[in-house]
mmCIF file of C-alpha atoms in Angstrom:
data_model
loop_
_atom_site.group_PDB
_atom_site.id
_atom_site.type_symbol
_atom_site.label_atom_id
_atom_site.label_comp_id
_atom_site.label_asym_id
_atom_site.label_seq_id
_atom_site.Cartn_x
_atom_site.Cartn_y
_atom_site.Cartn_z
ATOM 1 C CA MET V 1 18.333 25.963 -0.228
ATOM 2 C CA THR V 2 21.380 23.893 0.745
ATOM 3 C CA ALA V 3 22.122 20.626 -0.998
ATOM 4 C CA ALA V 4 20.836 17.520 0.740
ATOM 5 C CA ALA V 5 23.378 15.067 2.103
ATOM 6 C CA PRO V 6 23.843 11.879 0.057
ATOM 7 C CA PRO V 7 21.925 8.857 1.422
ATOM 8 C CA ASP V 8 25.026 7.144 2.809
ATOM 9 C CA ALA V 9 25.770 10.212 4.934
ATOM 10 C CA ARG V 10 22.349 10.361 6.597
ATOM 11 C CA ARG V 11 21.840 9.934 10.340
ATOM 12 C CA PHE V 12 18.990 7.475 9.848
ATOM 13 C CA ASP V 13 17.955 4.661 7.555
ATOM 14 C CA VAL V 14 14.243 5.111 8.272
ATOM 15 C CA VAL V 15 12.119 7.838 9.844
ATOM 16 C CA LEU V 16 8.541 6.903 10.746
ATOM 17 C CA PHE V 17 6.316 9.982 10.448
ATOM 18 C CA GLY V 18 2.996 9.858 12.315
ATOM 19 C CA ALA V 19 4.361 7.322 14.779
ATOM 20 C CA THR V 20 1.909 8.134 17.584
ATOM 21 C CA GLY V 21 -1.243 7.444 15.541
ATOM 22 C CA PHE V 22 -2.997 4.081 15.659
ATOM 23 C CA THR V 23 -1.232 2.407 12.718
ATOM 24 C CA GLY V 24 1.916 4.447 13.300
ATOM 25 C CA ARG V 25 2.296 3.041 16.788
ATOM 26 C CA LEU V 26 1.925 -0.541 15.538
ATOM 27 C CA THR V 27 4.545 0.170 12.864
ATOM 28 C CA ALA V 28 6.881 1.635 15.479
ATOM 29 C CA GLU V 29 6.503 -1.486 17.605
ATOM 30 C CA TYR V 30 7.316 -3.674 14.603
ATOM 31 C CA LEU V 31 10.413 -1.637 13.719
ATOM 32 C CA ALA V 32 11.542 -1.734 17.346
ATOM 33 C CA ARG V 33 11.438 -5.541 17.284
ATOM 34 C CA ARG V 34 13.371 -5.662 14.000
ATOM 35 C CA ALA V 35 15.893 -2.885 14.661
ATOM 36 C CA ALA V 36 18.688 -4.909 16.228
ATOM 37 C CA ALA V 37 18.589 -7.739 13.670
ATOM 38 C CA GLU V 38 18.590 -5.230 10.804
ATOM 39 C CA GLY V 39 21.235 -2.942 12.309
ATOM 40 C CA LEU V 40 18.652 -0.205 11.809
ATOM 41 C CA ARG V 41 19.265 3.454 12.549
ATOM 42 C CA TRP V 42 15.821 4.970 12.903
ATOM 43 C CA ALA V 43 13.710 7.736 14.348
ATOM 44 C CA VAL V 44 10.071 8.480 15.084
ATOM 45 C CA ALA V 45 8.633 11.809 14.009
ATOM 46 C CA GLY V 46 5.510 13.874 14.576
ATOM 47 C CA ARG V 47 4.255 17.168 15.913
ATOM 48 C CA ASP V 48 3.773 16.328 19.615
ATOM 49 C CA ALA V 49 7.077 15.879 21.475
ATOM 50 C CA ASP V 50 5.384 14.601 24.640
ATOM 51 C CA LYS V 51 3.513 11.865 22.768
ATOM 52 C CA LEU V 52 6.704 10.889 20.930
ATOM 53 C CA GLU V 53 8.624 10.642 24.205
ATOM 54 C CA GLY V 54 5.835 8.514 25.662
ATOM 55 C CA LEU V 55 6.013 6.222 22.658
ATOM 56 C CA VAL V 56 9.779 5.834 22.908
ATOM 57 C CA SER V 57 9.448 4.967 26.599
ATOM 58 C CA ALA V 58 6.828 2.338 25.752
ATOM 59 C CA LEU V 59 9.167 0.831 23.136
ATOM 60 C CA ALA V 60 11.963 0.331 25.685
ATOM 61 C CA ASP V 61 11.066 -3.329 26.281
ATOM 62 C CA LEU V 62 11.079 -4.074 22.541
ATOM 63 C CA ALA V 63 14.294 -2.387 21.388
ATOM 64 C CA GLU V 64 17.867 -2.587 22.635
ATOM 65 C CA ALA V 65 18.366 1.037 21.638
ATOM 66 C CA PRO V 66 15.447 3.483 21.453
ATOM 67 C CA PRO V 67 14.692 5.389 18.252
ATOM 68 C CA ALA V 68 15.568 9.063 18.052
ATOM 69 C CA ILE V 69 12.833 11.700 18.106
ATOM 70 C CA LEU V 70 12.311 14.305 15.392
ATOM 71 C CA GLN V 71 9.655 17.012 15.513
ATOM 72 C CA ALA V 72 7.940 17.666 12.195
ATOM 73 C CA GLN V 73 4.427 18.520 11.098
ATOM 74 C CA VAL V 74 2.334 19.132 8.047
ATOM 75 C CA GLY V 75 1.955 22.877 7.599
ATOM 76 C CA ASP V 76 5.622 23.448 8.461
ATOM 77 C CA PRO V 77 7.503 22.596 5.246
ATOM 78 C CA GLN V 78 10.906 23.393 6.751
ATOM 79 C CA SER V 79 10.393 20.840 9.537
ATOM 80 C CA LEU V 80 9.379 18.207 6.984
ATOM 81 C CA ARG V 81 12.400 18.903 4.801
ATOM 82 C CA ARG V 82 14.737 18.734 7.823
ATOM 83 C CA MET V 83 13.221 15.359 8.660
ATOM 84 C CA ALA V 84 13.609 14.061 5.101
ATOM 85 C CA SER V 85 17.179 15.321 4.760
ATOM 86 C CA GLU V 86 18.280 13.222 7.739
ATOM 87 C CA THR V 87 17.127 9.827 6.464
ATOM 88 C CA ARG V 88 17.251 7.459 3.514
ATOM 89 C CA VAL V 89 13.526 6.683 3.715
ATOM 90 C CA VAL V 90 10.464 8.361 5.204
ATOM 91 C CA ALA V 91 7.572 6.023 5.993
ATOM 92 C CA THR V 92 4.365 7.914 6.751
ATOM 93 C CA THR V 93 1.024 6.909 8.256
ATOM 94 C CA VAL V 94 -0.398 10.461 8.302
ATOM 95 C CA GLY V 95 -3.690 10.521 6.413
ATOM 96 C CA PRO V 96 -6.043 11.237 4.810
ATOM 97 C CA TYR V 97 -3.245 11.542 2.284
ATOM 98 C CA ALA V 98 -5.197 13.670 -0.172
ATOM 99 C CA ARG V 99 -5.282 16.300 2.595
ATOM 100 C CA TRP V 100 -1.982 15.780 4.431
ATOM 101 C CA GLY V 101 0.260 13.707 2.199
ATOM 102 C CA GLU V 102 1.582 15.932 -0.557
ATOM 103 C CA GLU V 103 3.722 18.130 1.699
ATOM 104 C CA VAL V 104 5.545 15.019 2.910
ATOM 105 C CA VAL V 105 6.187 13.799 -0.642
ATOM 106 C CA ALA V 106 7.471 17.245 -1.660
ATOM 107 C CA ALA V 107 9.783 17.329 1.369
ATOM 108 C CA CYS V 108 11.197 13.904 0.488
ATOM 109 C CA VAL V 109 11.949 14.965 -3.090
ATOM 110 C CA ASP V 110 13.521 18.229 -1.880
ATOM 111 C CA GLY V 111 15.405 16.444 0.897
ATOM 112 C CA GLY V 112 16.606 13.505 -1.192
ATOM 113 C CA ALA V 113 14.764 10.721 0.655
ATOM 114 C CA SER V 114 12.760 7.818 -0.703
ATOM 115 C CA TYR V 115 9.195 7.487 0.538
ATOM 116 C CA ALA V 116 6.570 4.873 1.487
ATOM 117 C CA ASP V 117 2.951 5.223 2.622
ATOM 118 C CA ILE V 118 -0.197 3.153 3.196
ATOM 119 C CA THR V 119 -2.695 5.205 1.231
ATOM 120 C CA GLY V 120 -5.544 3.694 -0.744
ATOM 121 C CA GLU V 121 -6.662 7.057 -2.145
ATOM 122 C CA PRO V 122 -6.626 7.176 -5.973
ATOM 123 C CA GLU V 123 -6.648 10.989 -6.114
ATOM 124 C CA PHE V 124 -3.492 11.228 -4.036
ATOM 125 C CA VAL V 125 -1.628 8.516 -5.954
ATOM 126 C CA ALA V 126 -2.465 10.163 -9.289
ATOM 127 C CA ARG V 127 -1.258 13.516 -7.951
ATOM 128 C CA VAL V 128 2.070 12.052 -6.816
ATOM 129 C CA VAL V 129 2.638 10.487 -10.240
ATOM 130 C CA GLU V 130 1.737 13.690 -12.078
ATOM 131 C CA ARG V 131 3.691 16.138 -9.945
ATOM 132 C CA TYR V 132 6.688 14.237 -8.557
ATOM 133 C CA HIS V 133 7.545 11.272 -10.786
ATOM 134 C CA PRO V 134 9.920 13.050 -13.229
ATOM 135 C CA ARG V 135 12.026 14.765 -10.585
ATOM 136 C CA ALA V 136 12.168 11.722 -8.280
ATOM 137 C CA ARG V 137 13.231 9.572 -11.248
ATOM 138 C CA ASP V 138 16.001 12.013 -12.169
ATOM 139 C CA LEU V 139 17.207 12.137 -8.540
ATOM 140 C CA GLY V 140 17.247 8.347 -8.138
ATOM 141 C CA LEU V 141 14.484 8.306 -5.487
ATOM 142 C CA ARG V 142 11.670 5.796 -5.080
ATOM 143 C CA LEU V 143 8.248 7.156 -4.098
ATOM 144 C CA VAL V 144 6.126 4.118 -3.281
ATOM 145 C CA SER V 145 2.483 4.508 -2.322
ATOM 146 C CA CYS V 146 0.045 1.753 -1.277
ATOM 147 C CA CYS V 147 2.471 -0.203 0.938
ATOM 148 C CA GLY V 148 -0.250 -1.627 3.196
ATOM 149 C CA PHE V 149 -3.234 -3.905 2.627
ATOM 150 C CA ASP V 150 -3.880 -1.458 -0.179
ATOM 151 C CA SER V 151 -2.158 -2.754 -2.275
ATOM 152 C CA ILE V 152 0.746 -5.068 -1.440
ATOM 153 C CA PRO V 153 -1.105 -8.438 -1.289
ATOM 154 C CA HIS V 154 -2.764 -7.776 -4.652
ATOM 155 C CA ASP V 155 0.214 -6.170 -6.383
ATOM 156 C CA LEU V 156 2.807 -8.713 -5.260
ATOM 157 C CA GLY V 157 0.331 -11.591 -5.606
ATOM 158 C CA ALA V 158 -0.327 -10.708 -9.240
ATOM 159 C CA LEU V 159 3.426 -10.432 -9.815
ATOM 160 C CA LEU V 160 4.073 -13.842 -8.256
ATOM 161 C CA THR V 161 1.321 -15.310 -10.442
ATOM 162 C CA VAL V 162 2.718 -14.021 -13.731
ATOM 163 C CA LEU V 163 6.210 -15.161 -12.731
ATOM 164 C CA GLN V 164 4.873 -18.744 -12.896
ATOM 165 C CA LEU V 165 3.662 -18.229 -16.495
ATOM 166 C CA PRO V 166 5.312 -17.680 -19.890
ATOM 167 C CA ASP V 167 5.931 -13.989 -20.563
ATOM 168 C CA ASP V 168 5.649 -14.073 -24.368
ATOM 169 C CA VAL V 169 1.891 -14.632 -24.738
ATOM 170 C CA PRO V 170 -1.209 -12.689 -23.601
ATOM 171 C CA THR V 171 -1.890 -13.130 -19.886
ATOM 172 C CA ARG V 172 -5.039 -12.848 -17.809
ATOM 173 C CA VAL V 173 -5.132 -12.806 -13.989
ATOM 174 C CA GLU V 174 -8.081 -12.559 -11.614
ATOM 175 C CA GLY V 175 -7.685 -11.864 -7.888
ATOM 176 C CA PHE V 176 -10.326 -12.791 -5.294
ATOM 177 C CA VAL V 177 -9.972 -11.258 -1.834
ATOM 178 C CA HIS V 178 -11.623 -12.360 1.385
ATOM 179 C CA GLY V 179 -11.049 -10.777 4.759
ATOM 180 C CA VAL V 180 -12.334 -10.628 8.320
ATOM 181 C CA GLY V 181 -11.462 -7.522 10.294
ATOM 182 C CA SER V 182 -12.397 -4.066 11.521
ATOM 183 C CA PHE V 183 -11.008 -0.643 10.796
ATOM 184 C CA SER V 184 -9.798 2.456 12.626
ATOM 185 C CA GLY V 185 -11.122 5.991 12.634
ATOM 186 C CA GLY V 186 -8.280 7.096 10.391
ATOM 187 C CA THR V 187 -9.109 4.460 7.784
ATOM 188 C CA TRP V 188 -12.795 5.401 7.915
ATOM 189 C CA HIS V 189 -11.965 9.087 7.407
ATOM 190 C CA SER V 190 -9.676 8.303 4.460
ATOM 191 C CA ALA V 191 -12.315 6.062 2.848
ATOM 192 C CA VAL V 192 -15.147 8.565 3.257
ATOM 193 C CA GLU V 193 -13.107 11.453 1.888
ATOM 194 C CA ALA V 194 -11.873 9.345 -1.040
ATOM 195 C CA MET V 195 -15.456 8.309 -1.878
ATOM 196 C CA GLY V 196 -16.471 11.946 -1.777
ATOM 197 C CA ARG V 197 -14.006 12.722 -4.563
ATOM 198 C CA ALA V 198 -14.315 9.444 -6.471
ATOM 199 C CA GLY V 199 -15.969 10.877 -9.585
ATOM 200 C CA ASP V 200 -12.852 11.204 -11.713
ATOM 201 C CA THR V 201 -9.977 9.925 -9.590
ATOM 202 C CA LEU V 202 -9.821 6.439 -11.126
ATOM 203 C CA GLY V 203 -9.906 8.137 -14.507
ATOM 204 C CA ALA V 204 -6.841 10.118 -13.458
ATOM 205 C CA LEU V 205 -5.042 6.875 -12.656
ATOM 206 C CA ARG V 206 -6.144 5.370 -15.964
ATOM 207 C CA SER V 207 -4.340 8.178 -17.784
ATOM 208 C CA HIS V 208 -1.053 6.930 -16.305
ATOM 209 C CA LEU V 209 -1.333 3.401 -17.711
ATOM 210 C CA ASP V 210 1.302 3.495 -20.437
ATOM 211 C CA PRO V 211 2.932 0.113 -21.116
ATOM 212 C CA GLY V 212 4.933 1.431 -24.069
ATOM 213 C CA PRO V 213 4.978 0.430 -27.749
ATOM 214 C CA GLY V 214 3.869 -3.083 -28.641
ATOM 215 C CA ARG V 215 2.267 -3.892 -25.256
ATOM 216 C CA ARG V 216 -1.308 -3.701 -23.964
ATOM 217 C CA VAL V 217 -2.496 -3.443 -20.356
ATOM 218 C CA GLY V 218 -6.072 -3.134 -19.126
ATOM 219 C CA GLY V 219 -8.843 -4.438 -16.916
ATOM 220 C CA THR V 220 -11.259 -7.251 -17.587
ATOM 221 C CA ARG V 221 -15.012 -6.672 -17.583
ATOM 222 C CA PRO V 222 -15.801 -8.021 -14.123
ATOM 223 C CA ARG V 223 -19.344 -8.870 -13.110
ATOM 224 C CA PRO V 224 -20.980 -10.424 -10.039
ATOM 225 C CA ARG V 225 -21.080 -14.187 -10.423
ATOM 226 C CA TYR V 226 -20.811 -17.519 -8.693
ATOM 227 C CA GLU V 227 -17.161 -18.602 -8.900
ATOM 228 C CA ARG V 228 -17.101 -22.414 -8.969
ATOM 229 C CA ARG V 229 -13.342 -22.612 -8.439
ATOM 230 C CA LEU V 230 -13.833 -21.017 -5.007
ATOM 231 C CA GLY V 231 -17.350 -22.182 -4.203
ATOM 232 C CA SER V 232 -18.514 -18.638 -3.411
ATOM 233 C CA TRP V 233 -20.183 -15.590 -4.864
ATOM 234 C CA VAL V 234 -17.867 -12.826 -6.021
ATOM 235 C CA ALA V 235 -18.366 -9.187 -6.953
ATOM 236 C CA PRO V 236 -16.142 -6.554 -8.586
ATOM 237 C CA LEU V 237 -14.192 -4.595 -5.964
ATOM 238 C CA PRO V 238 -13.735 -0.956 -7.063
ATOM 239 C CA THR V 239 -10.674 -0.116 -4.966
ATOM 240 C CA ILE V 240 -7.304 1.274 -5.989
ATOM 241 C CA ASP V 241 -5.784 -2.232 -6.028
ATOM 242 C CA PRO V 242 -6.481 -3.205 -9.669
ATOM 243 C CA TRP V 243 -5.010 0.089 -10.868
ATOM 244 C CA ILE V 244 -1.842 -0.508 -8.868
ATOM 245 C CA VAL V 245 -1.570 -3.986 -10.457
ATOM 246 C CA LEU V 246 -2.032 -2.476 -13.924
ATOM 247 C CA ARG V 247 0.598 0.208 -13.252
ATOM 248 C CA SER V 248 3.022 -2.574 -12.268
ATOM 249 C CA ALA V 249 2.153 -4.411 -15.473
ATOM 250 C CA CYS V 250 3.066 -1.302 -17.464
ATOM 251 C CA ASP V 251 6.528 -1.218 -15.870
ATOM 252 C CA LEU V 252 7.349 -4.942 -15.823
ATOM 253 C CA GLU V 253 7.708 -7.109 -18.919
ATOM 254 C CA ALA V 254 7.045 -10.217 -16.798
ATOM 255 C CA PHE V 255 3.341 -9.377 -17.212
ATOM 256 C CA GLY V 256 3.599 -10.244 -20.913
ATOM 257 C CA PRO V 257 2.813 -8.428 -24.160
ATOM 258 C CA SER V 258 -0.883 -8.150 -23.297
ATOM 259 C CA PHE V 259 -2.161 -8.256 -19.718
ATOM 260 C CA ARG V 260 -5.683 -8.151 -18.285
ATOM 261 C CA TYR V 261 -6.608 -8.071 -14.607
ATOM 262 C CA GLY V 262 -9.917 -8.526 -12.772
ATOM 263 C CA HIS V 263 -10.362 -7.772 -9.058
ATOM 264 C CA TYR V 264 -13.122 -9.267 -6.886
ATOM 265 C CA VAL V 265 -14.318 -9.648 -3.315
ATOM 266 C CA ARG V 266 -15.535 -13.059 -2.161
ATOM 267 C CA VAL V 267 -18.760 -13.282 -0.152
ATOM 268 C CA GLY V 268 -20.543 -16.225 1.391
ATOM 269 C CA SER V 269 -23.950 -15.847 -0.211
ATOM 270 C CA LEU V 270 -25.987 -13.861 -2.698
ATOM 271 C CA PRO V 271 -27.860 -11.948 0.072
ATOM 272 C CA ALA V 272 -24.523 -10.992 1.661
ATOM 273 C CA LEU V 273 -23.312 -9.733 -1.717
ATOM 274 C CA ALA V 274 -26.436 -7.593 -2.126
ATOM 275 C CA ALA V 275 -26.201 -6.206 1.416
ATOM 276 C CA GLY V 276 -22.537 -5.279 0.980
ATOM 277 C CA ALA V 277 -23.188 -3.559 -2.323
ATOM 278 C CA ALA V 278 -26.055 -1.584 -0.790
ATOM 279 C CA PHE V 279 -23.909 -0.428 2.150
ATOM 280 C CA VAL V 280 -20.983 0.684 -0.011
ATOM 281 C CA GLY V 281 -23.304 2.404 -2.456
ATOM 282 C CA SER V 282 -25.059 4.285 0.338
ATOM 283 C CA VAL V 283 -21.791 5.475 1.890
ATOM 284 C CA ALA V 284 -20.445 6.530 -1.506
ATOM 285 C CA THR V 285 -23.598 8.554 -2.219
ATOM 286 C CA LEU V 286 -23.641 10.254 1.198
ATOM 287 C CA ALA V 287 -19.918 11.047 0.977
ATOM 288 C CA ARG V 288 -20.476 13.205 -2.114
ATOM 289 C CA PHE V 289 -22.301 15.943 -0.177
ATOM 290 C CA ALA V 290 -20.664 18.076 2.515
ATOM 291 C CA PRO V 291 -23.382 17.855 5.224
ATOM 292 C CA THR V 292 -23.794 14.074 4.991
ATOM 293 C CA ARG V 293 -20.027 13.614 4.594
ATOM 294 C CA ARG V 294 -19.495 15.424 7.905
ATOM 295 C CA LEU V 295 -22.082 13.129 9.495
ATOM 296 C CA LEU V 296 -20.244 10.041 8.220
ATOM 297 C CA LEU V 297 -16.904 11.363 9.462
ATOM 298 C CA SER V 298 -18.356 11.924 12.942
ATOM 299 C CA ALA V 299 -19.176 8.204 13.227
ATOM 300 C CA LYS V 300 -15.553 7.378 14.113
ATOM 301 C CA ARG V 301 -12.835 9.473 15.685
ATOM 302 C CA SER V 302 -9.434 9.578 14.001
ATOM 303 C CA GLY V 303 -6.964 7.672 16.180
ATOM 304 C CA ASP V 304 -9.467 5.048 17.361
ATOM 305 C CA GLY V 305 -8.998 1.472 16.246
ATOM 306 C CA PRO V 306 -9.625 -2.204 16.983
ATOM 307 C CA ASN V 307 -8.110 -3.650 20.135
ATOM 308 C CA GLU V 308 -5.552 -6.446 20.273
ATOM 309 C CA SER V 309 -8.185 -9.150 20.734
ATOM 310 C CA GLN V 310 -10.146 -7.927 17.712
ATOM 311 C CA ARG V 311 -7.001 -7.793 15.604
ATOM 312 C CA ALA V 312 -6.042 -11.322 16.661
ATOM 313 C CA ARG V 313 -9.302 -12.646 15.199
ATOM 314 C CA SER V 314 -8.809 -10.877 11.870
ATOM 315 C CA ARG V 315 -7.315 -12.439 8.749
ATOM 316 C CA PHE V 316 -7.276 -12.220 4.971
ATOM 317 C CA ASP V 317 -6.467 -14.251 1.907
ATOM 318 C CA VAL V 318 -6.323 -13.409 -1.797
ATOM 319 C CA VAL V 319 -6.459 -16.179 -4.417
ATOM 320 C CA PHE V 320 -5.133 -15.479 -7.924
ATOM 321 C CA PHE V 321 -5.939 -17.503 -11.032
ATOM 322 C CA GLY V 322 -3.627 -16.822 -13.964
ATOM 323 C CA GLU V 323 -3.766 -17.954 -17.593
ATOM 324 C CA ALA V 324 -1.205 -17.485 -20.359
ATOM 325 C CA GLY V 325 -1.856 -19.528 -23.478
ATOM 326 C CA ASP V 326 -2.287 -23.137 -22.333
ATOM 327 C CA ALA V 327 -0.497 -22.521 -19.018
ATOM 328 C CA THR V 328 -2.316 -21.819 -15.759
ATOM 329 C CA ALA V 329 -1.195 -20.874 -12.261
ATOM 330 C CA VAL V 330 -2.806 -20.453 -8.852
ATOM 331 C CA VAL V 331 -1.255 -18.304 -6.110
ATOM 332 C CA GLU V 332 -2.539 -17.507 -2.619
ATOM 333 C CA VAL V 333 -1.447 -14.554 -0.468
ATOM 334 C CA SER V 334 -2.584 -14.675 3.159
ATOM 335 C CA GLY V 335 -2.004 -13.150 6.541
ATOM 336 C CA GLY V 336 -3.479 -12.012 9.820
ATOM 337 C CA ASP V 337 -5.218 -8.740 10.630
ATOM 338 C CA PRO V 338 -5.241 -6.984 7.244
ATOM 339 C CA GLY V 339 -5.860 -3.388 8.236
ATOM 340 C CA TYR V 340 -3.393 -2.974 11.096
ATOM 341 C CA GLY V 341 -1.198 -5.908 12.146
ATOM 342 C CA GLU V 342 -0.255 -6.844 8.587
ATOM 343 C CA THR V 343 -0.429 -3.304 7.228
ATOM 344 C CA SER V 344 2.087 -2.115 9.827
ATOM 345 C CA LYS V 345 4.292 -5.090 8.945
ATOM 346 C CA MET V 346 4.030 -4.376 5.226
ATOM 347 C CA LEU V 347 4.866 -0.690 5.646
ATOM 348 C CA ALA V 348 7.788 -1.436 7.943
ATOM 349 C CA GLU V 349 9.230 -4.123 5.673
ATOM 350 C CA SER V 350 8.778 -1.837 2.649
ATOM 351 C CA ALA V 351 10.718 0.919 4.397
ATOM 352 C CA LEU V 352 13.442 -1.543 5.424
ATOM 353 C CA CYS V 353 13.603 -2.887 1.883
ATOM 354 C CA LEU V 354 13.964 0.584 0.362
ATOM 355 C CA ALA V 355 16.568 1.642 2.942
ATOM 356 C CA LEU V 356 18.688 -1.493 3.296
ATOM 357 C CA ASP V 357 18.254 -3.599 0.149
ATOM 358 C CA GLY V 358 19.109 -0.985 -2.463
ATOM 359 C CA ASP V 359 21.815 -3.097 -4.100
ATOM 360 C CA ARG V 360 19.243 -5.852 -4.770
ATOM 361 C CA LEU V 361 16.443 -3.656 -6.095
ATOM 362 C CA PRO V 362 15.846 -2.913 -9.781
ATOM 363 C CA GLU V 363 17.301 0.358 -11.030
ATOM 364 C CA ARG V 364 13.890 1.900 -11.393
ATOM 365 C CA TYR V 365 13.041 5.268 -9.860
ATOM 366 C CA GLY V 366 10.242 7.800 -9.580
ATOM 367 C CA ALA V 367 6.646 7.289 -8.405
ATOM 368 C CA LEU V 368 6.413 3.492 -8.382
ATOM 369 C CA THR V 369 4.258 0.610 -7.185
ATOM 370 C CA PRO V 370 5.456 -1.915 -4.586
ATOM 371 C CA ALA V 371 5.959 -4.541 -7.320
ATOM 372 C CA SER V 372 7.861 -2.267 -9.694
ATOM 373 C CA ALA V 373 10.019 -0.774 -6.920
ATOM 374 C CA MET V 374 10.758 -3.857 -4.798
ATOM 375 C CA GLY V 375 9.136 -6.939 -6.358
ATOM 376 C CA GLU V 376 10.608 -10.289 -5.398
ATOM 377 C CA VAL V 377 12.917 -8.768 -2.783
ATOM 378 C CA LEU V 378 9.899 -7.551 -0.810
ATOM 379 C CA ILE V 379 8.133 -10.892 -1.283
ATOM 380 C CA GLU V 380 11.163 -12.556 0.343
ATOM 381 C CA ARG V 381 11.015 -10.147 3.258
ATOM 382 C CA LEU V 382 7.308 -10.614 3.838
ATOM 383 C CA ARG V 383 7.548 -14.390 3.626
ATOM 384 C CA ALA V 384 10.296 -14.316 6.258
ATOM 385 C CA ALA V 385 8.042 -12.077 8.372
ATOM 386 C CA GLY V 386 5.230 -14.653 8.323
ATOM 387 C CA MET V 387 2.963 -13.626 5.461
ATOM 388 C CA GLY V 388 1.905 -16.361 3.068
ATOM 389 C CA PHE V 389 2.938 -16.164 -0.598
ATOM 390 C CA GLU V 390 2.164 -19.682 -1.797
ATOM 391 C CA VAL V 391 2.339 -21.002 -5.344
ATOM 392 C CA VAL V 392 -0.551 -23.489 -5.180
ATOM 393 C CA ASP V 393 -0.298 -24.644 -8.789
ATOM 394 C CA ALA V 394 1.944 -23.767 -11.727
ATOM 395 C CA PRO V 395 3.101 -25.258 -15.050
ATOM 396 C CA GLY V 396 5.169 -28.366 -14.452
ATOM 397 C CA ARG V 397 3.688 -29.158 -11.026
ATOM 398 C CA GLY V 398 2.051 -32.508 -10.559
#
């Protein structure tokens, strides 16, 4: 195996792998709009040359110079390593990640490229930490999962909240998410497969929560309740997001000597809360068994997704309440279509941040979270790109 070229000698800053899929195409369009202003050298990659050429032709009206085309596919490790060795950063939308993602991570580590994805699959994230963190850390690479709606609004929102509070006393933060939107076939497939393996995956992530001597990090004991501060019912939300926040808290002393986090979904009424819980519980149960899992997967085709009009009506907001001693803070993170418009933006800006802002990022490497890898630099980028990161209330504000 020949040595990989150093990052400064690479042909590209960013390669987008899976660019012809539903979210991949939206990410490619976003990068095309940003390429000239960023001075970006980039390429799109995937297995189907004809689809890639069609995509590049469609991007002609958005970009002064079209992206290059690289052929690479899961199941061909040499093609993936060639792709990784030509770029500073690989951004991938190819999921389900538990099935297709590890080969891409391995190629990035072998090829000397940093990495970003939009997974929300706990099993995959735990596997990346276990198998690739030490070598990526030693090589000075950043492997950053969960760079979409899972989990950037929650991870960076919690970080922004604790930055408003003293960092020398125990801190407690609760996040309350509300969203309106639909999802693609690829997202449905990832969710169903993740639910089918959910038995011990969050436990695997829990084993990686190590804040070091003298510090404590953990979850609250969330319960369904009426939250008077928001005027709505809330329920615990068992996604990967709280575990990403807790992993960030382990890495960052800004979260204080003792940090607790609770993660909730906001619903309009008690009946809506009960109906949502019943639906999620039913899907989770059916996903555990192969015959019913196949039936669930057949409900949506991978590659399908909401149209532009549906995405335009979608939105999200996450409100954070933080407490540290006598100090309190309120932060709101908001945006448009959470699953696709904003997810493609978040992935693209994460890739740009990793590729172009290296001199401003903390010297922290390995398998990281968005907050621990990019933190306030990524918040700046996303604010400039139109996402809301608002400090509603903080110590010292009237």
